Amino acid sequence: MDKFMQEAIREAQKGLAEGGIPIGAVLVYKGRIIGRGHNRRVQKNSAILHGETDALENAGRQKAGVYRECVMYTTLSPCIMCTGAMLLYGIPRVVIGENRTFLGAEDLLKKHGVSVEVLQDSQCIDLMEAFIKAKPMLWNEDIGK
């Protein structure tokens, strides 16, 4: 498995261990992780701290040119909010662990010229399936249902 996706999975597992939703992400610039994060809506009582937005936040302020050379690795298909953040900063490539448990706004990314790769990684799928089964109400809250 790609080392960056493995790091995103580690972030997802960290979120689960903290009592949150197991979605992780890393932002990679020129082969180096510059931001990592996981869904911390529960932990921080936040409306917006999804894995991708947390990774962007933890990367700190970057010049526009940096974002345009980044790859976002995320364990789950990105929602419309996270997709919007990636489009805003011009991130050109997104690698997704899986989209079976949730299909986010991948079409919107592609429509704007973003390269999207979906791995259908069994570890990512198993992690989300187990979580959704154990905490369906929390999952529905996270996706706005």
PDB file of N, CA and C in Angstrom, residues 23 39 41 47-48 50-53 74 76-87 96 102-106 108-109 139 142-144:
ATOM      1  N   ILE A  23     -12.084   8.812   9.912  1.00  0.00           N
ATOM      2  CA  ILE A  23     -11.734   9.317   8.586  1.00  0.00           C
ATOM      3  C   ILE A  23     -10.450  10.120   8.751  1.00  0.00           C
ATOM      4  N   ASN A  39     -11.033  13.298  11.262  1.00  0.00           N
ATOM      5  CA  ASN A  39     -12.315  13.870  11.620  1.00  0.00           C
ATOM      6  C   ASN A  39     -12.338  14.077  13.136  1.00  0.00           C
ATOM      7  N   ARG A  41     -14.865  16.153  14.677  1.00  0.00           N
ATOM      8  CA  ARG A  41     -16.119  16.829  14.992  1.00  0.00           C
ATOM      9  C   ARG A  41     -16.555  16.516  16.416  1.00  0.00           C
ATOM     10  N   ALA A  47     -18.342  21.693  13.817  1.00  0.00           N
ATOM     11  CA  ALA A  47     -19.211  21.426  12.665  1.00  0.00           C
ATOM     12  C   ALA A  47     -18.408  21.130  11.403  1.00  0.00           C
ATOM     13  N   ILE A  48     -17.132  21.499  11.374  1.00  0.00           N
ATOM     14  CA  ILE A  48     -16.393  21.439  10.119  1.00  0.00           C
ATOM     15  C   ILE A  48     -15.082  20.655  10.131  1.00  0.00           C
ATOM     16  N   HIS A  50     -13.611  17.870   9.432  1.00  0.00           N
ATOM     17  CA  HIS A  50     -13.508  16.575   8.763  1.00  0.00           C
ATOM     18  C   HIS A  50     -12.029  16.267   8.561  1.00  0.00           C
ATOM     19  N   GLY A  51     -11.716  15.071   8.107  1.00  0.00           N
ATOM     20  CA  GLY A  51     -10.316  14.689   7.924  1.00  0.00           C
ATOM     21  C   GLY A  51      -9.550  15.633   7.015  1.00  0.00           C
ATOM     22  N   GLU A  52     -10.145  15.958   5.875  1.00  0.00           N
ATOM     23  CA  GLU A  52      -9.456  16.802   4.899  1.00  0.00           C
ATOM     24  C   GLU A  52      -9.296  18.231   5.398  1.00  0.00           C
ATOM     25  N   THR A  53     -10.331  18.786   6.004  1.00  0.00           N
ATOM     26  CA  THR A  53     -10.224  20.165   6.497  1.00  0.00           C
ATOM     27  C   THR A  53      -9.253  20.245   7.671  1.00  0.00           C
ATOM     28  N   THR A  74      -7.059  10.735   1.305  1.00  0.00           N
ATOM     29  CA  THR A  74      -8.136  10.658   2.276  1.00  0.00           C
ATOM     30  C   THR A  74      -8.709   9.249   2.293  1.00  0.00           C
ATOM     31  N   LEU A  76     -11.719   8.301   2.892  1.00  0.00           N
ATOM     32  CA  LEU A  76     -13.103   8.214   2.441  1.00  0.00           C
ATOM     33  C   LEU A  76     -13.385   9.292   1.401  1.00  0.00           C
ATOM     34  N   SER A  77     -14.263   8.990   0.480  1.00  0.00           N
ATOM     35  CA  SER A  77     -14.677   9.934  -0.555  1.00  0.00           C
ATOM     36  C   SER A  77     -15.067  11.267   0.095  1.00  0.00           C
ATOM     37  N   PRO A  78     -14.508  12.375  -0.372  1.00  0.00           N
ATOM     38  CA  PRO A  78     -14.735  13.663   0.299  1.00  0.00           C
ATOM     39  C   PRO A  78     -16.134  14.235   0.086  1.00  0.00           C
ATOM     40  N   CYS A  79     -16.690  14.755   1.152  1.00  0.00           N
ATOM     41  CA  CYS A  79     -18.000  15.404   1.103  1.00  0.00           C
ATOM     42  C   CYS A  79     -17.897  16.709   0.314  1.00  0.00           C
ATOM     43  N   ILE A  80     -19.014  17.343   0.123  1.00  0.00           N
ATOM     44  CA  ILE A  80     -19.053  18.597  -0.634  1.00  0.00           C
ATOM     45  C   ILE A  80     -18.238  19.696   0.051  1.00  0.00           C
ATOM     46  N   MET A  81     -18.237  19.749   1.380  1.00  0.00           N
ATOM     47  CA  MET A  81     -17.475  20.766   2.094  1.00  0.00           C
ATOM     48  C   MET A  81     -15.975  20.582   1.865  1.00  0.00           C
ATOM     49  N   CYS A  82     -15.501  19.364   2.022  1.00  0.00           N
ATOM     50  CA  CYS A  82     -14.073  19.090   1.850  1.00  0.00           C
ATOM     51  C   CYS A  82     -13.666  19.246   0.390  1.00  0.00           C
ATOM     52  N   THR A  83     -14.555  18.837  -0.503  1.00  0.00           N
ATOM     53  CA  THR A  83     -14.313  19.029  -1.928  1.00  0.00           C
ATOM     54  C   THR A  83     -14.162  20.522  -2.231  1.00  0.00           C
ATOM     55  N   GLY A  84     -15.047  21.331  -1.679  1.00  0.00           N
ATOM     56  CA  GLY A  84     -14.970  22.775  -1.888  1.00  0.00           C
ATOM     57  C   GLY A  84     -13.660  23.361  -1.403  1.00  0.00           C
ATOM     58  N   ALA A  85     -13.185  22.895  -0.255  1.00  0.00           N
ATOM     59  CA  ALA A  85     -11.912  23.393   0.266  1.00  0.00           C
ATOM     60  C   ALA A  85     -10.753  23.018  -0.664  1.00  0.00           C
ATOM     61  N   MET A  86     -10.778  21.800  -1.173  1.00  0.00           N
ATOM     62  CA  MET A  86      -9.715  21.373  -2.084  1.00  0.00           C
ATOM     63  C   MET A  86      -9.776  22.151  -3.394  1.00  0.00           C
ATOM     64  N   LEU A  87     -10.978  22.421  -3.884  1.00  0.00           N
ATOM     65  CA  LEU A  87     -11.124  23.221  -5.100  1.00  0.00           C
ATOM     66  C   LEU A  87     -10.682  24.660  -4.870  1.00  0.00           C
ATOM     67  N   ILE A  96      -8.262   8.534  -2.919  1.00  0.00           N
ATOM     68  CA  ILE A  96      -9.338   8.173  -1.992  1.00  0.00           C
ATOM     69  C   ILE A  96      -9.222   6.705  -1.614  1.00  0.00           C
ATOM     70  N   PHE A 102     -19.548   5.596   1.370  1.00  0.00           N
ATOM     71  CA  PHE A 102     -20.025   6.964   1.150  1.00  0.00           C
ATOM     72  C   PHE A 102     -19.427   7.479  -0.148  1.00  0.00           C
ATOM     73  N   LEU A 103     -20.281   7.916  -1.049  1.00  0.00           N
ATOM     74  CA  LEU A 103     -19.824   8.531  -2.287  1.00  0.00           C
ATOM     75  C   LEU A 103     -20.011  10.033  -2.159  1.00  0.00           C
ATOM     76  N   GLY A 104     -18.900  10.719  -2.058  1.00  0.00           N
ATOM     77  CA  GLY A 104     -18.931  12.162  -1.897  1.00  0.00           C
ATOM     78  C   GLY A 104     -19.015  12.882  -3.230  1.00  0.00           C
ATOM     79  N   ALA A 105     -18.371  14.007  -3.308  1.00  0.00           N
ATOM     80  CA  ALA A 105     -18.472  14.895  -4.470  1.00  0.00           C
ATOM     81  C   ALA A 105     -17.337  14.674  -5.471  1.00  0.00           C
ATOM     82  N   GLU A 106     -17.035  13.421  -5.734  1.00  0.00           N
ATOM     83  CA  GLU A 106     -15.960  13.099  -6.678  1.00  0.00           C
ATOM     84  C   GLU A 106     -16.225  13.673  -8.067  1.00  0.00           C
ATOM     85  N   LEU A 108     -17.723  16.397  -8.824  1.00  0.00           N
ATOM     86  CA  LEU A 108     -17.414  17.827  -8.808  1.00  0.00           C
ATOM     87  C   LEU A 108     -15.903  18.050  -8.920  1.00  0.00           C
ATOM     88  N   LEU A 109     -15.132  17.237  -8.218  1.00  0.00           N
ATOM     89  CA  LEU A 109     -13.672  17.333  -8.343  1.00  0.00           C
ATOM     90  C   LEU A 109     -13.257  17.122  -9.792  1.00  0.00           C
ATOM     91  N   TRP A 139     -22.845   8.667  12.532  1.00  0.00           N
ATOM     92  CA  TRP A 139     -22.480   8.703  11.129  1.00  0.00           C
ATOM     93  C   TRP A 139     -23.443   9.581  10.342  1.00  0.00           C
ATOM     94  N   ASP A 142     -22.793  13.157  10.843  1.00  0.00           N
ATOM     95  CA  ASP A 142     -21.590  13.631  10.178  1.00  0.00           C
ATOM     96  C   ASP A 142     -21.846  13.934   8.709  1.00  0.00           C
ATOM     97  N   ILE A 143     -22.707  13.167   8.059  1.00  0.00           N
ATOM     98  CA  ILE A 143     -22.968  13.386   6.638  1.00  0.00           C
ATOM     99  C   ILE A 143     -24.212  14.233   6.384  1.00  0.00           C
ATOM    100  N   GLY A 144     -24.774  14.788   7.468  1.00  0.00           N
ATOM    101  CA  GLY A 144     -25.887  15.719   7.340  1.00  0.00           C
ATOM    102  C   GLY A 144     -27.247  15.091   7.102  1.00  0.00           C
TER     103      GLY A 144
END
